[in-house]
Coordinates of C-alpha atoms and ligand atoms in Angstrom, one line a residue:
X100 CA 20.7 26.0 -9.0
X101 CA 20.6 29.1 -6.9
X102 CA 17.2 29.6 -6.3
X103 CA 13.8 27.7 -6.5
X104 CA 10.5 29.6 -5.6
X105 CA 7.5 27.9 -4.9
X106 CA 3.9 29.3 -5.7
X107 CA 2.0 28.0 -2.8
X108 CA 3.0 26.5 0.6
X109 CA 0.1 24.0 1.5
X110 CA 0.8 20.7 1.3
X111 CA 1.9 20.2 -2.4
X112 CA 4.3 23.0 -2.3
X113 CA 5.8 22.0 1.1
X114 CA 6.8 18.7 -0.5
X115 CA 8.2 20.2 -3.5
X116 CA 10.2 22.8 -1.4
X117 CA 11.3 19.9 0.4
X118 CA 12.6 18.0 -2.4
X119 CA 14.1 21.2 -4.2
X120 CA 16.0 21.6 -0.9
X121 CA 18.6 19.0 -2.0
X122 CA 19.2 21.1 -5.1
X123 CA 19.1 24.5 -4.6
X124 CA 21.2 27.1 -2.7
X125 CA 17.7 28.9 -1.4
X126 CA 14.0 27.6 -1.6
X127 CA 11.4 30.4 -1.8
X128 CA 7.7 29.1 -0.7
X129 CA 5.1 32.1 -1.3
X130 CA 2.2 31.7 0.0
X131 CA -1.1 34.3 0.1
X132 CA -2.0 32.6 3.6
X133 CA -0.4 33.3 6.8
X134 CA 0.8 30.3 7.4
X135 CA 1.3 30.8 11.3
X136 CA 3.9 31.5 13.8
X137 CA 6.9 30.2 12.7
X138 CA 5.7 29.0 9.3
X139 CA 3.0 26.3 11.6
X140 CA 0.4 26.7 9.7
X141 CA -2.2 26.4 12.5
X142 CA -3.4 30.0 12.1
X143 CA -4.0 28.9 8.5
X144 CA -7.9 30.1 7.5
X145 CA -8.5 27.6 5.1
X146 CA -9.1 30.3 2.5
X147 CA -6.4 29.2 0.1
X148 CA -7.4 25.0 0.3
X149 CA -10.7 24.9 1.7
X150 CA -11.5 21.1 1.7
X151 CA -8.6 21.6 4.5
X152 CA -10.9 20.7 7.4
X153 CA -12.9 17.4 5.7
X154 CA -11.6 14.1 6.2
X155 CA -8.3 13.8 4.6
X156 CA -7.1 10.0 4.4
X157 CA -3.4 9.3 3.8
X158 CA -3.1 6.6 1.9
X159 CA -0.3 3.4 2.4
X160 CA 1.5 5.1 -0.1
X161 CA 1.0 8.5 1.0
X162 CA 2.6 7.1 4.3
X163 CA 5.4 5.7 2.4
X164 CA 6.4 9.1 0.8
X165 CA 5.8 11.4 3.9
X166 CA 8.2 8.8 5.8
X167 CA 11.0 9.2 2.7
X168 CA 10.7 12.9 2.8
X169 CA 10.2 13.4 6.9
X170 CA 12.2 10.2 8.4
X171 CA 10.6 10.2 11.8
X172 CA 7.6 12.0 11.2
X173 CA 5.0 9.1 11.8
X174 CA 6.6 9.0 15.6
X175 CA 6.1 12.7 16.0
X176 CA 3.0 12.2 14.9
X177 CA 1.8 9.3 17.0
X178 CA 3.6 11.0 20.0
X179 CA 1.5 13.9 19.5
X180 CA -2.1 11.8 19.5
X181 CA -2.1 10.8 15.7
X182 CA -2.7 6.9 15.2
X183 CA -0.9 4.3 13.2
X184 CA -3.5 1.7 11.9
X185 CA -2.1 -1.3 10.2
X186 CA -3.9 -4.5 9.4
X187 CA -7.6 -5.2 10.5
X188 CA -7.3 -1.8 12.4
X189 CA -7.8 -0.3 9.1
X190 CA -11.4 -2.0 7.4
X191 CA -13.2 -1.8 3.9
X192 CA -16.6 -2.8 3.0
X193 CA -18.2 -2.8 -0.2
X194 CA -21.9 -2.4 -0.2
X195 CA -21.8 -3.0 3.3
X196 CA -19.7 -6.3 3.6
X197 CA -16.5 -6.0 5.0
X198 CA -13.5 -7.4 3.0
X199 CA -10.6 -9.5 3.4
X200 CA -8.0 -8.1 5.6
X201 CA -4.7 -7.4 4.2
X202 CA -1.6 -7.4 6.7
X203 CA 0.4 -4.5 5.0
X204 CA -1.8 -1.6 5.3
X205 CA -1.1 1.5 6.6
X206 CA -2.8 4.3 7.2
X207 CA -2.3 7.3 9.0
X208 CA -4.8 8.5 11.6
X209 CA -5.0 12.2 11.9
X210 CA -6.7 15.8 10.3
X211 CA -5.0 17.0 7.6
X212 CA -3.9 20.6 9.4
X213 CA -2.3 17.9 12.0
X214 CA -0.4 16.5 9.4
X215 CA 0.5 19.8 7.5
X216 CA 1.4 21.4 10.4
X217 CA 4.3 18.8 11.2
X218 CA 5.2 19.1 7.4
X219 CA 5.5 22.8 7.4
X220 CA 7.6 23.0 10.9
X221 CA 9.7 20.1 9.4
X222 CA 10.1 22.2 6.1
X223 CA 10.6 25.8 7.6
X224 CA 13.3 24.4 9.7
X225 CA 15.8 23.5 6.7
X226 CA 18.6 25.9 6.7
X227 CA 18.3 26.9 3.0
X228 CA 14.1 27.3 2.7
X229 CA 12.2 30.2 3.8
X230 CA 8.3 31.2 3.9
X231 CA 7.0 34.5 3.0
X232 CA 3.7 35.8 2.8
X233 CA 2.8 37.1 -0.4
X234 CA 0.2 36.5 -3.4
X235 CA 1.8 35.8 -6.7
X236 CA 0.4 37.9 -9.9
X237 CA 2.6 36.7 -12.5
X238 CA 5.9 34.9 -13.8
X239 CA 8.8 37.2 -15.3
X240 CA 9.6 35.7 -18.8
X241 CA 13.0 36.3 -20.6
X242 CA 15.4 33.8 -23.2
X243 CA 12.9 30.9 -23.6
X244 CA 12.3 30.8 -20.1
X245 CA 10.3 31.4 -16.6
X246 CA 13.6 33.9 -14.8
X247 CA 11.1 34.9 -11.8
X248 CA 7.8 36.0 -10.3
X249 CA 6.0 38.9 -9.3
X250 CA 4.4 39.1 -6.6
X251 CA 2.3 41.4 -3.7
X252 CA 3.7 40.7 -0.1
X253 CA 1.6 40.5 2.8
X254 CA 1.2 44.0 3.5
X255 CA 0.5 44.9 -0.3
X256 CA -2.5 42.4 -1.3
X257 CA -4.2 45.1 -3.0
X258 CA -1.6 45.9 -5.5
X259 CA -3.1 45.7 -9.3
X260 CA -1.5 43.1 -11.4
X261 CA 1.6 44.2 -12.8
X262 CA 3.1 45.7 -10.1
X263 CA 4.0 44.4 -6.4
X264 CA 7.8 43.1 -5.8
X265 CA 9.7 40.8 -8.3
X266 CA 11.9 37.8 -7.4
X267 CA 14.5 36.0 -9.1
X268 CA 14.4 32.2 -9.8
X269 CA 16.6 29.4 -11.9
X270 CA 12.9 27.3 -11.0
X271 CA 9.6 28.0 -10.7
X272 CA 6.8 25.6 -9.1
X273 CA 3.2 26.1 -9.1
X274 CA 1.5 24.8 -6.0
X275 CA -1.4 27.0 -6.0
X276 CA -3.8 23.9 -6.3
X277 CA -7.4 24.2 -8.3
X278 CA -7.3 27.6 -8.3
X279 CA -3.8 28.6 -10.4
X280 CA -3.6 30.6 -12.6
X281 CA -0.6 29.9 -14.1
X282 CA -2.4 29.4 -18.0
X283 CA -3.8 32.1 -17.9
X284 CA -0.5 33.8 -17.1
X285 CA 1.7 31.2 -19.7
X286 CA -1.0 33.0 -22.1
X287 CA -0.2 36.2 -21.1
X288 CA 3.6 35.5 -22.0
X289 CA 2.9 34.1 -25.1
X290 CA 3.2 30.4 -24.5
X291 CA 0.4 28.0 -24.4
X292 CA -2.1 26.2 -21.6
X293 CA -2.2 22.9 -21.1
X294 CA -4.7 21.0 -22.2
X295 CA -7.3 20.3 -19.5
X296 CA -9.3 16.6 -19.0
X297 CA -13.0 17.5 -16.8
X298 CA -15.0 15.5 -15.5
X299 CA -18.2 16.2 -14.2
X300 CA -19.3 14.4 -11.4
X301 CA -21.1 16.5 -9.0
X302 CA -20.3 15.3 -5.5
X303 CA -21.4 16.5 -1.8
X304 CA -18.9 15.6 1.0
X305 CA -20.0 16.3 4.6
X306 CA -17.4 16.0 7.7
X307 CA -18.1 16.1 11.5
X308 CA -15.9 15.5 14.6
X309 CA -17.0 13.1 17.4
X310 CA -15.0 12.6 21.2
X311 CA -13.7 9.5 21.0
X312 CA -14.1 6.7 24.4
X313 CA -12.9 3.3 24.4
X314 CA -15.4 2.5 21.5
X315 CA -13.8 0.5 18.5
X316 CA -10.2 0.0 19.7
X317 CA -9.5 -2.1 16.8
X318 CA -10.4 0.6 14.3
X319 CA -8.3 3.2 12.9
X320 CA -10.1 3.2 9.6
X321 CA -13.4 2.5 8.0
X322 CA -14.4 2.8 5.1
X323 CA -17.7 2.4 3.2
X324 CA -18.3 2.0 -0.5
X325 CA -21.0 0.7 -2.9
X326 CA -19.7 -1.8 -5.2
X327 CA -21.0 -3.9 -7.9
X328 CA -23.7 -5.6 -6.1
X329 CA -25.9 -2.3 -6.0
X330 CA -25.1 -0.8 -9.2
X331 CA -22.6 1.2 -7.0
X332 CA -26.0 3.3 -5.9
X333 CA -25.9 3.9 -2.0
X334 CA -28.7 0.9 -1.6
X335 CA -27.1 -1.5 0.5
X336 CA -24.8 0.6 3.1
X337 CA -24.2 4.5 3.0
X338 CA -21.1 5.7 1.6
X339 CA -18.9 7.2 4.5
X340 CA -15.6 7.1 6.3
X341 CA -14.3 7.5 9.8
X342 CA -10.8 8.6 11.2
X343 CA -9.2 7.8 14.9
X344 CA -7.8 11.8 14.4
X345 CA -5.6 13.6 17.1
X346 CA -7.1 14.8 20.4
X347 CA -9.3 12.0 20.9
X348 CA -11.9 12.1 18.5
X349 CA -13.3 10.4 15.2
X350 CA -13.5 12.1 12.4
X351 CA -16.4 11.2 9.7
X352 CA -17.5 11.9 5.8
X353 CA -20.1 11.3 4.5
X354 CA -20.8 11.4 0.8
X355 CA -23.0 11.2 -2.1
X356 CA -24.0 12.9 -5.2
X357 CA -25.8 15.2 -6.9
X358 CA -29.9 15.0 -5.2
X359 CA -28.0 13.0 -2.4
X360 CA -25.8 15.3 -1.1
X361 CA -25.2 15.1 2.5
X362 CA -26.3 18.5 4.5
X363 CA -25.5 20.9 7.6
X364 CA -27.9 19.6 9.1
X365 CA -26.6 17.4 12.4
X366 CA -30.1 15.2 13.0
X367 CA -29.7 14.2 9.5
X368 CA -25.9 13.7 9.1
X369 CA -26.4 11.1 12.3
X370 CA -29.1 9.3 10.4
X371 CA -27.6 8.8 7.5
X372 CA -24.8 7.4 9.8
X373 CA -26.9 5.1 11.0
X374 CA -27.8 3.8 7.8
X375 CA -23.8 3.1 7.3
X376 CA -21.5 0.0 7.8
X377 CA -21.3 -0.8 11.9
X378 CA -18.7 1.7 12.7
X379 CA -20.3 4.5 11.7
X380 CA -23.4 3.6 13.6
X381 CA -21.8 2.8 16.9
X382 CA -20.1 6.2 16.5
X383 CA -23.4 7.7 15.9
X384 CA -25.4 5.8 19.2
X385 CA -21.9 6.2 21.5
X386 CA -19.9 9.5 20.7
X387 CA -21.2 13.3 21.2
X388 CA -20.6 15.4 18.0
X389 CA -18.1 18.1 18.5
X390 CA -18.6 21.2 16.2
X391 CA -20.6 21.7 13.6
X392 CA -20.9 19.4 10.2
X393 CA -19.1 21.3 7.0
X394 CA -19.9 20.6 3.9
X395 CA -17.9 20.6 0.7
X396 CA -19.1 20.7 -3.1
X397 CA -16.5 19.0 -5.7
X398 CA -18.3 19.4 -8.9
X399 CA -15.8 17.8 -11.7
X400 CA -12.5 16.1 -11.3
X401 CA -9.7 18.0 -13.5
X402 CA -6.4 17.4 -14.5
X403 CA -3.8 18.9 -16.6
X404 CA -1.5 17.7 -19.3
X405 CA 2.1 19.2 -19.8
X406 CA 3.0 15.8 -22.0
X407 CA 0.6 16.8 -24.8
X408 CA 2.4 20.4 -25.5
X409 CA 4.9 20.8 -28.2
X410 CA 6.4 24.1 -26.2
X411 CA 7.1 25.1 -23.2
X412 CA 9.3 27.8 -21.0
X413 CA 11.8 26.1 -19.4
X414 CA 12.4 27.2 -15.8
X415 CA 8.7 26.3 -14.8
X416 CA 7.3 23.1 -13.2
X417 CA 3.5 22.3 -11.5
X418 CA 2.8 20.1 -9.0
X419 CA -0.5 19.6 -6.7
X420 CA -4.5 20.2 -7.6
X421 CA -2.7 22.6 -9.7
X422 CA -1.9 19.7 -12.4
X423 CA -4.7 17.1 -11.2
X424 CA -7.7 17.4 -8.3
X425 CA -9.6 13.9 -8.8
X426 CA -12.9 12.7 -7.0
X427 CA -11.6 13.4 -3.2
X428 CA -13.7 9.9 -2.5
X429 CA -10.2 7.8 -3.4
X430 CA -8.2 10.4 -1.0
X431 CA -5.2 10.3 -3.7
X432 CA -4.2 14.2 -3.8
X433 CA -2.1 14.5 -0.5
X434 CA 0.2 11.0 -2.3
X435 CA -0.2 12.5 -5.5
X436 CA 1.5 15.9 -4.5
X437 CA 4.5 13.6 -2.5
X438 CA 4.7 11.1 -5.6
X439 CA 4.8 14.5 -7.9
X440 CA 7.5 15.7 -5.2
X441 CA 9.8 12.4 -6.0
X442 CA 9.8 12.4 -10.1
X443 CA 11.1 16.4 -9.3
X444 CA 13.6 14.7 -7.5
X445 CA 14.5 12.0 -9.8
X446 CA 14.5 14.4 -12.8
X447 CA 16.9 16.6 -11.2
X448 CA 18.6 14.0 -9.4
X449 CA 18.7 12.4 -13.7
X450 CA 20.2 15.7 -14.7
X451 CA 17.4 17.6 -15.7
X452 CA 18.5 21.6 -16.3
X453 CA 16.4 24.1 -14.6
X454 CA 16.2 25.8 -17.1
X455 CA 15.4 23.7 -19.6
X456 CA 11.7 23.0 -20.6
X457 CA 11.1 20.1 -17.6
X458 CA 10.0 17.6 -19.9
X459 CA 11.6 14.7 -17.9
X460 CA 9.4 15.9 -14.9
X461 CA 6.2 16.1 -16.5
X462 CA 6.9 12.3 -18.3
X463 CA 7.2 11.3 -15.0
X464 CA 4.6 12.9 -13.5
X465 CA 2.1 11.9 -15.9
X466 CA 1.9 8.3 -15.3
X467 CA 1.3 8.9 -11.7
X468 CA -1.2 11.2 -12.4
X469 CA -2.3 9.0 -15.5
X470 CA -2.8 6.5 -12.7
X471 CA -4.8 8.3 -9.9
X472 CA -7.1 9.7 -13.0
X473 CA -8.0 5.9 -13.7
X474 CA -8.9 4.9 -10.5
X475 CA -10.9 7.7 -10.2
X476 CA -12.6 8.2 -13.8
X477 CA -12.9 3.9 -13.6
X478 CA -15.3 4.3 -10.5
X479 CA -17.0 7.7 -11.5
X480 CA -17.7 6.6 -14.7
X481 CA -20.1 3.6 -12.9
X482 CA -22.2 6.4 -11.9
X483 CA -25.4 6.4 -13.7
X484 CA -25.1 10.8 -13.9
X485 CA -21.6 10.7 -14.9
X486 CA -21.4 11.0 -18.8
X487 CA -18.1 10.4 -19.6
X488 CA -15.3 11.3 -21.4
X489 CA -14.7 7.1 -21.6
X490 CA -11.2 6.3 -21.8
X491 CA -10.4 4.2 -24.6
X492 CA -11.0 0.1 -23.6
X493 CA -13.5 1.1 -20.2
X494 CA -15.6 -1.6 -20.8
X495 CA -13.0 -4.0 -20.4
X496 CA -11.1 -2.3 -17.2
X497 CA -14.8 -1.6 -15.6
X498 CA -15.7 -5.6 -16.4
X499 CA -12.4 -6.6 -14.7
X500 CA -12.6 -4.1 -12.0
X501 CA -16.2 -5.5 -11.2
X502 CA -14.8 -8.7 -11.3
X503 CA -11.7 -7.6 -8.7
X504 CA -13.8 -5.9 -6.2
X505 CA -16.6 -9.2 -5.7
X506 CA -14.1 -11.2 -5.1
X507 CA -11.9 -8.9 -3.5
X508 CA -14.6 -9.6 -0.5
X509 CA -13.9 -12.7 -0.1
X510 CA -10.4 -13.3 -0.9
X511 CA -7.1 -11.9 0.8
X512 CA -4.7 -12.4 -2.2
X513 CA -7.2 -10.5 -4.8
X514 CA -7.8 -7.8 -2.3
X515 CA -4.1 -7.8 -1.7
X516 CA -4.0 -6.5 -5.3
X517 CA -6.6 -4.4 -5.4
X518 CA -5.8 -2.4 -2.4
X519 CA -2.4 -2.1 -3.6
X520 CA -4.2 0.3 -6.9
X521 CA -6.0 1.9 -4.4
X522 CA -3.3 2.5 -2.4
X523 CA -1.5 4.3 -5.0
X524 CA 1.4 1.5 -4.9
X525 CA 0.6 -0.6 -8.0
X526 CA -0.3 0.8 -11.6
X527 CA -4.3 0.3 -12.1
X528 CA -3.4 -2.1 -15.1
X529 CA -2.1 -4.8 -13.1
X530 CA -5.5 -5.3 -12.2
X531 CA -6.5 -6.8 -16.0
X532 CA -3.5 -9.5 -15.6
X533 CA -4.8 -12.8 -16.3
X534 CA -3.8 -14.7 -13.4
X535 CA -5.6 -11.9 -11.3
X536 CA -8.7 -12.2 -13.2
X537 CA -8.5 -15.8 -13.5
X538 CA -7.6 -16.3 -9.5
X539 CA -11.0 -13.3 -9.1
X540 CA -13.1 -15.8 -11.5
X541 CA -12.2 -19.0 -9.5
X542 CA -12.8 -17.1 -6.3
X543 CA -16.3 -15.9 -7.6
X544 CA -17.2 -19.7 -9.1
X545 CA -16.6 -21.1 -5.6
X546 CA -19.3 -18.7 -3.5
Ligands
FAD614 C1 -13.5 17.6 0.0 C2 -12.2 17.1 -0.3 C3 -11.7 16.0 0.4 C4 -10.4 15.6 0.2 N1 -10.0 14.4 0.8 C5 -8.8 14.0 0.5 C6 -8.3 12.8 1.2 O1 -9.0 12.1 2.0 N2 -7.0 12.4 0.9 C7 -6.2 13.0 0.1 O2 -5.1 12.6 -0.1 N3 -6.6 14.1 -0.6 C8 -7.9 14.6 -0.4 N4 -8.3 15.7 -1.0 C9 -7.4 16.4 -2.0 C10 -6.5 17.3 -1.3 O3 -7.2 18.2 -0.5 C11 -5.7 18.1 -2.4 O4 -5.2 17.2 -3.3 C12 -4.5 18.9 -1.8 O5 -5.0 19.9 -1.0 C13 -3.7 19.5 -2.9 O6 -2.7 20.3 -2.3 P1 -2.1 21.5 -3.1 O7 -1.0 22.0 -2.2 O8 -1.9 21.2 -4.5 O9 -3.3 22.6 -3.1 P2 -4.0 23.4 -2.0 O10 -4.0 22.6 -0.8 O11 -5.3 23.8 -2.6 O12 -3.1 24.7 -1.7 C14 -2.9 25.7 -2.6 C15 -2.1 26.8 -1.8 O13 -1.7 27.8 -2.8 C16 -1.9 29.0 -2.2 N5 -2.1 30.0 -3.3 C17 -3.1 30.0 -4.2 N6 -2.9 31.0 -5.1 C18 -1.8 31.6 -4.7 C19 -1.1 32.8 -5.2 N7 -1.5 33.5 -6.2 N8 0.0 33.2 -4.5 C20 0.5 32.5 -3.5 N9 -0.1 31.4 -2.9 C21 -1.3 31.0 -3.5 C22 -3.1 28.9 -1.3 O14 -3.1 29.8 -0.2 C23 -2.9 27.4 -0.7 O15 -2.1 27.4 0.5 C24 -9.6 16.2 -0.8 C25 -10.1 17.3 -1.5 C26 -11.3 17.7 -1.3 C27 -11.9 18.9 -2.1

C-alpha cells in the first residue's frame, strides 16, 4: 500500500505504525500532542493519555512483543537506568502471602514515558514513518471505503469540524485510546458503531515516586492482591504495587474502590503503605517521597466489538483503549496494543487488502482482546459492587479460578500456569483443564 495514517501516536499507535512500516511506502502518525523534539515524546503533557504518569507494569508478554518489534530495546533501556527483573526479583502475594516463584518471568522496570520515549525515537527514526502534529476531525469516505482523514494541524486547533487539511490513505488506524471518536464519525458516514461491552467498576488508583537506596536489591516487582481467602476485600494486605523505575527510584500504586479510593493526601498514601505486603512498608519507613501522589479515576472497563457487525468500510482498522481499556489493575493495555500490533501484521502479512473491510484483523484481534476482557471481568466480577454483565459459564471459571489462585500460593507448577494468563501468554481457558484443576485440588487437599 502507499500510505497508512495513524490516528494517535502514544503507545498503541507507535506500535501499529511500526508494524504498518513493513507494508507501506509512507506511515503517517497524527497526533494532537506535541510529541517532543524529534518525535521524543518527553515534552508530552499527558493531556491526550492521562493515566501516562501512574504505574504502568509491562507484562512478560508485553516484554516479549516490545523485544519482536524493538530488537535491542530492553538493553537500551537497562543502559539507560530501566531494570530487568526475572525470577524471585519479580514477587506476587495474594492476601498478603507471597507465592511460589516462577523462573520465567519477566518484567520490565521502568515509567511508562521512559518506555514510550524509547518507542517513539525507535519509531520516528524509520525511513518511511513520519510524526505530525495535528488533531483529527473526521475520516474522508468514498467507494465502500475509509480513502483519508481530515484533520487540524498544529497551528490550526481551533478549526470547526469540517474543515482543516485532508490527507490521503490506502489504511486508516485509530489509536486515539478511550476517548475516539471514530463511531461517532462511522455514524456520521453512514456506517454503523460497534457495539460497546461496559463494565462498571468504579476504581481509584494512586501513584507516588520514592529515591531508591540499597533497600530490596532482590526486588524489581511487587505486587499485592486480595485473593480468595478475604472475599477478595482489602482485609488481609492492601492492594498495591511497586516498580524499581529509571533514575533511581520506586514507583508505587495503590488501589481500591469506590468508598476506598486512595487520596492526594501523602500521610495517608504512606499509611495505607504500611498496611501493605513487606515491600511496600520498607519503602514507606526507608525511602523519601519524591513529588506529589496523583490520582486516577477509572470508572468502567469498555471494550469494542468489530466481529459482531455485519458492515464495515474497508480501509479502516482500531487498535488501543480505542477497541478495549480494561481494569488497569491487570496492567494488560500497553501488551494488548503490541499483541493488536502483531494480528495487523499477520493479516497483512495473510494477504489481507487494505482496502478491504479488515475482517481478518478484527478476528484476530478479538481473541486477544476476548482474552484480556476475561481476566479482567473474571476478577472484577468477585467484587461485591460490581453487578455484572456475567459472561455465560462465570460460576464455573470464578470456582476454578478460586481454586488456581489458593493453590497457586503454594505450588510452582499451578502458579506456573496461572501467571502464564496473567501474563497475557496463555488463553484464560487453559486455566479450567482438568489436570490443572485436579493438580490445584491435590495441592489444596495436602495443606
Ligand atoms: C490508571 C491507569 C493505569 C494503567 N496501568 C497500566 C499498566 O500497569 N500496564 C499496562 O499495560 N497498561 C496500563 N494501563 C492502560 C494503558 O494506559 C492504556 O492501555 C494505553 O495507554 C493505551 O494506549 P493507546 O495508545 O491506545 O491510547 P492512549 O495512550 O490514551 O493515547 C491516545 C493518543 O491519541 C491521541 N489522540 C486522541 N484524539 C486524537 C485526535 N482526534 N487526533 C489526533 N490524536 C488524538 C492522544 O493525544 C494520545 O496521544 C493503565 C491505564 C490507566 C487508566
Amino acid at each position: 500500500m502507499k500510505r497508512a495514517v495513524v490516528l494517535g501516536g502514544s503507545i498503541a499507535g507507535l506500535y501499529a505504525a511500526r508494524a504498518l512500516s513493513d507494508h507501506a511506502d509512507d506511515v503517517v502518525i497524527l497526533d494532537a500532542e506535541d510529541t517532543g523534539e524529534g518525535g521524543t515524546g518527553e515534552a508530552c503533557t499527558g493531556r491526550g493519555a492521562p493515566q501516562r504518569h501512574q504505574l504502568h507494569a509491562l507484562l512478560s508478554m508485553g516484554h516479549t512483543q516490545l523485544e519482536r518489534w524493538f530488537p535491542g530495546i530492553t538493553g537500551e533501556l537497562v543502559a539507560a537506568g530501566a531494570r530487568l527483573g526475572t525470577g524471585p526479583e519479580v514477587q506476587f502475594y495474594v492476601d498478603g502471602a507471597l507465592k511460589a516463584p516462577v523462573a520465567d518471568i519477566r518484567m520490565l522496570g521502568a515509567t511508562r514515558p521512559f518506555i514510550e520515549s524509547r518507542v517513539r525515537r525507535r519509531v520516528a527514526a524509520l525511513p518511511n514513518v513520519h510524526i505530525l502534529q495535528g488533531q483529527a476531525r473526521g475520516l474522508l469516505f468514498g467507494a465502500g471505503r475509509v480513502r483519508g482523514v481530515r484533520y487540524s494541524a498544529a497551528e490550526d486547533t481551533s478549526a470547526a469540524p469540517g474543515h482543516g487539511s485532508e490527507l490521503d490513505a490506502d489504511l486508516v488506524v485509530d489509536a486515539m485510546g478511550r476517548s475516539s471518536r471514530l463511531g461517532s464519525w462511522l455514524l456520521r458516514g453512514g456506517w454503523d458503531h460497534a457495539p460497546l461491552d461496559r463494565m462498571r467498576i468504579d476504581l481509584g488508583y494512586a501513584t507516588a515516586v520514592f529515591r531508591r537506596g540499597d533497600e530490596l536489591p532482590g526486588t524489581v516487582v511487587a505486587h499485592a492482591s486480595p485473593g480468595p481467602a478475604s472475599g477478595y476485600q482489602p482485609t488481609l494486605s492492601e492492594p498495591g504495587a511497586m516498580v524499581a523505575v529509571e533514575d533511581n527510584r520506586w514507583m508505587v500504586v495503590l488501589a481500591g474502590y469506590t468508598g476506598h479510593r486512595p487520596g492526594r493526601d501523602p500521610g495517608e498514601f504512606l499509611a495505607r503503605m504500611r498496611r501493605c505486603v513487606g515491600p511496600l512498608r520498607e519503602i514507606a519507613d526507608r525511602c523519601a517521597m519524591d513529588g506529589d501522589v496523583r490520582t486516577f479515576h477509572f470508572q468502567e472497563s469498555r471494550r469494542r466489538d468489530f466481529t459482531r457487525l455485519r458492515r464495515f468500510p474497508g480501509g479502516l482498522v482500531a487498535v488501543g483503549d480505542s477497541v478495549a481499556s480494561v481494569n488497569p489493575v491487570y496492567g494488560q493495555g500497553l501488551t494488548l496494543a503490541a499483541l493488536q500490533a502483531s494480528c495487523l501484521a499477520a493479516a497483512l502479512r495473510a494477504g489481507a487488502a487494505p482496502h478491504d473491510p479488515a475482517w481478518d484483523y478484527f478476528r484476530r484481534a478479538g481473541v486477544v482482546v476476548d482474552a484480556a476482557w476475561q481476566v479482567s471481568a473474571t476478577a472484577d466480577l468477585a467484587q461485591p459492587h460490581v453487578k455484572g454483565p456475567y459472561p455465560r459459564g462465570h460460576r464455573l471459571v470464578r470456582w476454578a479460578g478460586d481454586k488456581i489462585m489458593e493453590a497457586s500460593v503454594i505450588d510452582s507448577r499451578v502458579n506456573q500456569a496461572f501467571m502464564d494468563v496473567v501474563h497475557m501468554r496463555r488463553h484464560p481457558n487453559t486455566l479450567t483443564r482438568p489436570r490443572l484443576l485436579a493438580r490445584a485440588a491435590r495441592v489444596l487437599s495436602t495443606r
